Short mmCIF file of C-alpha atoms in Angstrom, two decimals:
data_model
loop_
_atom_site.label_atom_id
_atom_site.label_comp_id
_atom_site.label_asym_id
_atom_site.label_seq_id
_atom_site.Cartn_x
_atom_site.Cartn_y
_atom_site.Cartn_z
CA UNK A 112 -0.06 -69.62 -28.26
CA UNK A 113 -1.09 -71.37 -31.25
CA UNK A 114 0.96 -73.81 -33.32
CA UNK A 115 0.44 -75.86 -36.72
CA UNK A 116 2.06 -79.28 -38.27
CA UNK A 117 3.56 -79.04 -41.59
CA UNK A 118 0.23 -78.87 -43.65
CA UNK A 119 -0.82 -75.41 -41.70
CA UNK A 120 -3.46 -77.36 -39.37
CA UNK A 121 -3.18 -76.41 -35.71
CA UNK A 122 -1.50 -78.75 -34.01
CA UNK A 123 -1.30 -77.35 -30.46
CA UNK A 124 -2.57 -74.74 -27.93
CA UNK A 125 -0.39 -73.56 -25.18
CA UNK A 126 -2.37 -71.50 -22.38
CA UNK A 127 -0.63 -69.26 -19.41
CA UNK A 128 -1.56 -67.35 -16.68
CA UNK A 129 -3.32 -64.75 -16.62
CA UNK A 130 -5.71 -67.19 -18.48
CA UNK A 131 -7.17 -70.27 -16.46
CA UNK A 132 -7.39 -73.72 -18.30
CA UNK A 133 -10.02 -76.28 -16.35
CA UNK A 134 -10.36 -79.73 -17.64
CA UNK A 135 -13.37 -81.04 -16.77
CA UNK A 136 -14.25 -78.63 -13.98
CA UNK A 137 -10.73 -78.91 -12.42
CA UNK A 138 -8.59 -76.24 -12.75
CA UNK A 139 -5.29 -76.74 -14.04
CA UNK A 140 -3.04 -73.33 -13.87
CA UNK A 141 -0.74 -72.29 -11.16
CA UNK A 142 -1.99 -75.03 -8.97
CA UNK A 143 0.85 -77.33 -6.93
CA UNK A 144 0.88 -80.28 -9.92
CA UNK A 145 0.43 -83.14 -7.08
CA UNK A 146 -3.19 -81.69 -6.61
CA UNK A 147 -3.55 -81.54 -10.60
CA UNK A 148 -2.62 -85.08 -11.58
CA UNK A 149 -4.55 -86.65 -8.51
CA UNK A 150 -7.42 -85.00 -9.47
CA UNK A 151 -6.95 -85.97 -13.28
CA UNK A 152 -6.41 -89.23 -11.80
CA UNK A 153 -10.06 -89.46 -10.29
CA UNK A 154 -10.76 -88.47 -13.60
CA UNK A 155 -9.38 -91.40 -15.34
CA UNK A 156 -6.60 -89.63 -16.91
CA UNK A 157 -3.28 -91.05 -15.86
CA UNK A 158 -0.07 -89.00 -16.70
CA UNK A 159 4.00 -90.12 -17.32
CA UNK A 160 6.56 -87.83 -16.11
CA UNK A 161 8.82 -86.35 -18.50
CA UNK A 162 11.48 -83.79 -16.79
CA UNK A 163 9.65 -80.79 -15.22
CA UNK A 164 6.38 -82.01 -16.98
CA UNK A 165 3.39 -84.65 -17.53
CA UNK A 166 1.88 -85.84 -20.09
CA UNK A 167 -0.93 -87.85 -21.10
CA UNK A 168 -2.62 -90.06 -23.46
CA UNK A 169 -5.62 -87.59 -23.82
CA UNK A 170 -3.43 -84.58 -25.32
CA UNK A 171 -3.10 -82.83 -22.29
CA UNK A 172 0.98 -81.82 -21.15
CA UNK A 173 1.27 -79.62 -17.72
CA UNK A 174 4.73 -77.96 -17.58
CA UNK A 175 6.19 -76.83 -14.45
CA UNK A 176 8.80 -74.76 -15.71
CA UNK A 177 11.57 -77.36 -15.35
CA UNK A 178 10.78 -78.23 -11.64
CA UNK A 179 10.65 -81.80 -10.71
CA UNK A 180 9.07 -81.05 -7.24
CA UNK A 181 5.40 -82.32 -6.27
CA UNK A 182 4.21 -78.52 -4.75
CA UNK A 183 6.01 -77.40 -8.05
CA UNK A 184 2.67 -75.00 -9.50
CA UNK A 185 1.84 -75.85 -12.96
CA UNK A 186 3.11 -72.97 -15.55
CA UNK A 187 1.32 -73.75 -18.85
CA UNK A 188 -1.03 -76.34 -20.13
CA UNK A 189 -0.52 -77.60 -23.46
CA UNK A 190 -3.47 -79.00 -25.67
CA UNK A 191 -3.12 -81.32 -28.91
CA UNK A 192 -4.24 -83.13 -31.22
CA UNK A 193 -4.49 -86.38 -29.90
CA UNK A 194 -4.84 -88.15 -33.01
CA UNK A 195 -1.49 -87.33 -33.37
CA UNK A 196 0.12 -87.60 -29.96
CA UNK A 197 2.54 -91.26 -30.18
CA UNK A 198 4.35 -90.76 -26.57
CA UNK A 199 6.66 -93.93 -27.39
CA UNK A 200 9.73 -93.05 -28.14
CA UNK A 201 12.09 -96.07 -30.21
CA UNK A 202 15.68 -96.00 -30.15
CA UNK A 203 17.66 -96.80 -32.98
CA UNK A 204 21.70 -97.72 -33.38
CA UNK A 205 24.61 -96.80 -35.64
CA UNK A 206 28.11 -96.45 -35.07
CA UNK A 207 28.46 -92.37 -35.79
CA UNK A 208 30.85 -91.26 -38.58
CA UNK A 209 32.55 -88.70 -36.33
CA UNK A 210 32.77 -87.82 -32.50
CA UNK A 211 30.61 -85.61 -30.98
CA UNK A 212 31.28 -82.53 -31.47
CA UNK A 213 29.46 -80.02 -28.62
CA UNK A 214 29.97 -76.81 -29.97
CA UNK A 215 27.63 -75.59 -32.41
CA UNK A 216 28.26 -72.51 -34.79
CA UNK A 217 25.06 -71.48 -36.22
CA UNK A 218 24.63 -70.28 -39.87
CA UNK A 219 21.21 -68.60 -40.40
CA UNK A 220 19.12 -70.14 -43.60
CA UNK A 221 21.81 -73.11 -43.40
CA UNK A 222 21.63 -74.70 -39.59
CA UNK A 223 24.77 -75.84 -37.82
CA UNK A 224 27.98 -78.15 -39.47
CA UNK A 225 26.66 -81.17 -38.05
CA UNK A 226 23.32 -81.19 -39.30
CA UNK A 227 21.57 -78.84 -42.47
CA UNK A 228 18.33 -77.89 -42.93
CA UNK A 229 16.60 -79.86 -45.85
CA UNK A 230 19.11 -82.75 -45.31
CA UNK A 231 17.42 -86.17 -44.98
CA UNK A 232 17.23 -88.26 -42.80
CA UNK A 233 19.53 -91.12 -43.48
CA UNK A 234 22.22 -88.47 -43.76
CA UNK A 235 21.72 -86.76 -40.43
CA UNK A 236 21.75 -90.64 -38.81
CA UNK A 237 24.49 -91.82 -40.93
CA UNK A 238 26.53 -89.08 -39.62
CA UNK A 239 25.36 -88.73 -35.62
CA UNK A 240 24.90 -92.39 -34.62
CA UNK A 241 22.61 -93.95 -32.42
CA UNK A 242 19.29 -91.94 -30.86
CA UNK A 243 15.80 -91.99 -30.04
CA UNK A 244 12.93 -91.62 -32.35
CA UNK A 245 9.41 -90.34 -31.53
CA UNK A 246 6.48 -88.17 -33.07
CA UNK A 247 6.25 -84.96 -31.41
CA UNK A 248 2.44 -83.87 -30.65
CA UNK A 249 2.76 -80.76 -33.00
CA UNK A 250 5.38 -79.16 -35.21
CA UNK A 251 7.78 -81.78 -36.87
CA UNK A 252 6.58 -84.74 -38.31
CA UNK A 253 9.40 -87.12 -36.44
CA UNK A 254 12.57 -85.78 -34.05
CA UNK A 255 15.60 -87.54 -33.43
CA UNK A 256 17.32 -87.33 -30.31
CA UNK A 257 20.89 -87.44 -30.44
CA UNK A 258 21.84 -87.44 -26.15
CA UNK A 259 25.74 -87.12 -26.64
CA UNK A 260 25.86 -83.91 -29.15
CA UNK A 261 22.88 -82.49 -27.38
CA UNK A 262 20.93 -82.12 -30.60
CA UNK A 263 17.38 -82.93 -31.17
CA UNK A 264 16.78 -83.11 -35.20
CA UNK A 265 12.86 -82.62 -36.43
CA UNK A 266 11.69 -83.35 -39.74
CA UNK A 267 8.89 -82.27 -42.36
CA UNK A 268 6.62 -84.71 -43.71
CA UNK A 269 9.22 -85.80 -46.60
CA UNK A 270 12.03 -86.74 -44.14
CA UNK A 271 14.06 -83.79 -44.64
CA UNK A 272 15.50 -81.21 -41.85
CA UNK A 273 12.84 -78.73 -40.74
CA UNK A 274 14.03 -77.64 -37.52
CA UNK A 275 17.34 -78.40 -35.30
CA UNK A 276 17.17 -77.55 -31.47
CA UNK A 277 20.03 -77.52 -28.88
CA UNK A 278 20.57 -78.00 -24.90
CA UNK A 279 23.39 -78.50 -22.65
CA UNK A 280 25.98 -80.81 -22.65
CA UNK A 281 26.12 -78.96 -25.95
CA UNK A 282 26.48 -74.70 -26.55
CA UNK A 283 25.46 -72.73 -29.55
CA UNK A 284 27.60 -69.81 -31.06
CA UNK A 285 25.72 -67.01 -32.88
CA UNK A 286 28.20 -64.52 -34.25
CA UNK A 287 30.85 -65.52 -31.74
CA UNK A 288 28.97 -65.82 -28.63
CA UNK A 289 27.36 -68.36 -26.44
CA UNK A 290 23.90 -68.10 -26.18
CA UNK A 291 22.87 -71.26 -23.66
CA UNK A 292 23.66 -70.62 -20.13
CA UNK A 293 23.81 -66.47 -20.62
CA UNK A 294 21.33 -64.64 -19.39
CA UNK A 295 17.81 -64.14 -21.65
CA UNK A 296 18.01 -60.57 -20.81
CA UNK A 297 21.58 -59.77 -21.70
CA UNK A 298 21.97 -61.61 -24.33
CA UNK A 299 19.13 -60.13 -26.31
CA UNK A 300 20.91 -57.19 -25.03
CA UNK A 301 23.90 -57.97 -26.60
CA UNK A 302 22.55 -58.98 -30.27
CA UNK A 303 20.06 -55.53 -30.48
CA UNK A 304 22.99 -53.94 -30.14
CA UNK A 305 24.89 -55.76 -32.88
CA UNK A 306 22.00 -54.65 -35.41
CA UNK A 307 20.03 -57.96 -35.03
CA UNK A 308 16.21 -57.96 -34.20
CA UNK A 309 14.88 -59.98 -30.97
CA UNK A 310 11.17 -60.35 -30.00
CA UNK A 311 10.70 -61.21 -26.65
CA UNK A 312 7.52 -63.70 -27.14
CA UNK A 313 6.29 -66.52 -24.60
CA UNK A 314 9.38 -68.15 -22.69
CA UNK A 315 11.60 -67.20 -25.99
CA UNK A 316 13.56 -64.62 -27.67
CA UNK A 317 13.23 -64.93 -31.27
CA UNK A 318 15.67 -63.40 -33.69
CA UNK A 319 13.06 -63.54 -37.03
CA UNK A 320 16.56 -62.31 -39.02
CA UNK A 321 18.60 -65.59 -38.46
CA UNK A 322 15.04 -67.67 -37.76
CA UNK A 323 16.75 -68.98 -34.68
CA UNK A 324 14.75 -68.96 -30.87
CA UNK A 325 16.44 -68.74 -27.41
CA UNK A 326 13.85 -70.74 -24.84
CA UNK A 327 13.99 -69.83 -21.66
CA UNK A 328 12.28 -71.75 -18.49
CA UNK A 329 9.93 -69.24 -17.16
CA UNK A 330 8.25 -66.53 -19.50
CA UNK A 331 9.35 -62.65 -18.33
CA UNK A 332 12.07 -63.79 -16.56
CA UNK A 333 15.01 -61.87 -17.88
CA UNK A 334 17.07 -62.78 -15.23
CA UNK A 335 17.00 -66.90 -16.31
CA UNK A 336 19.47 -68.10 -18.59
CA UNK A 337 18.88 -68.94 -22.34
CA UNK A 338 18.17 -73.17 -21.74
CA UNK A 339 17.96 -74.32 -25.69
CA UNK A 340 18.13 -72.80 -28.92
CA UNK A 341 16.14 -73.48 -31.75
CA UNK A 342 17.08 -73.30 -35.39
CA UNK A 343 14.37 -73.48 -38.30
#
């Protein structure tokens, strides 16, 4: 899976099974990640951990589909850029202009009432209060993290809203219903049957009519529930 920054340049390469990805003779897919990172170790490549995956300093991120275990078997290996990987994330405060709110209608083309696409910056942080800032290796050009709506804001190269993306404590409605914590498989179920398109691509659902995508853990697993939704 291929992905590009806001100029069109490829930013990222995302490789799964039934593909192998070796770095350096040492093969990096489906093996337990303790094995992985000791050997990158020997390699000189330390990693940090970051919730059910590792990432390094070379451009190299090994997900383990959300598991935190040491046997866990490595999922997908992400390559970028690493001219433009910045791993330090700065926090920044505000008092917020309203409470959080949790509950997140989406409007396709628009985004969700706390936060609009094409708003700027200095809005969206004027609004939401205090966060985290950091560079993302491919995609926006800057995200904000705001922990207590359970919003993470992106932004394009001008410092306007390019992308909004959502995960618990926080729940997305889409036409009346919750789409984090249902099912992958029933939901895009439910919304074919309403008359609006799903794809079923790499551990998402995308529904190209209200340019919204419902990530799931694992890829093919219908049976997982829809973890985050994102809204570009």
């Amino acid at each position: 899976m291929l992905s590009f920054d806001d100029q069109d340049l490829l930013g990222s390469i995302v490789i799964t099974a039934p593909a192998q990805a070796l770095f350096h003779g040492v093969a990096l897919l489906e093996e337990p990640v303790s094995r992985v990172l000791t050997a990158l170790t020997d390699l000189g490549v330390e990693s940090v951990a970051d919730d059910g995956s590792w990432a390094s300093g070379s451009g190299l991120v090994l997900d383990c589909g959300g598991s935190t275990s040491a046997e866990a078997p490595v999922r997908s290996v992400t390559v970028h850029a690493s001219t433009a990987w910045n791993p330090e994330i700065e926090p920044f405060f505000s008092t917020p202009a309203q409470e959080p709110q949790r509950v997140h209608p989406v409007t396709p083309g628009i985004g969700i009432p706390i936060v609009r696409l094409g708003e700027p910056m200095s809005e969206v942080r004027a609004r939401m209060g205090s966060g985290a800032t950091w560079r993302p290796p491919f995609g926006p050009s800057r995200a904000d993290s705001f922990w207590e709506e359970g919003v993470e804001v992106g932004y394009d190269a001008q410092g306007r809203v390019s992308r909004i993306a959502v995960e618990r404590p926080a729940q997305v409605l889409f036409e009346g219903r919750e789409l984090i914590g249902v099912r992958a498989g029933e939901i895009r179920a439910q919304l074919s049957e309403s008359g609006v398109p799903v794809l079923s691509e790499e551990a998402e659902n995308v529904c190209t009519q209200a340019d919204i995508r419902l990530l799931v853990a694992r890829p093919g697993d219908d049976a997982l529930p829809v973890c985050g939704v994102i809204i570009e």
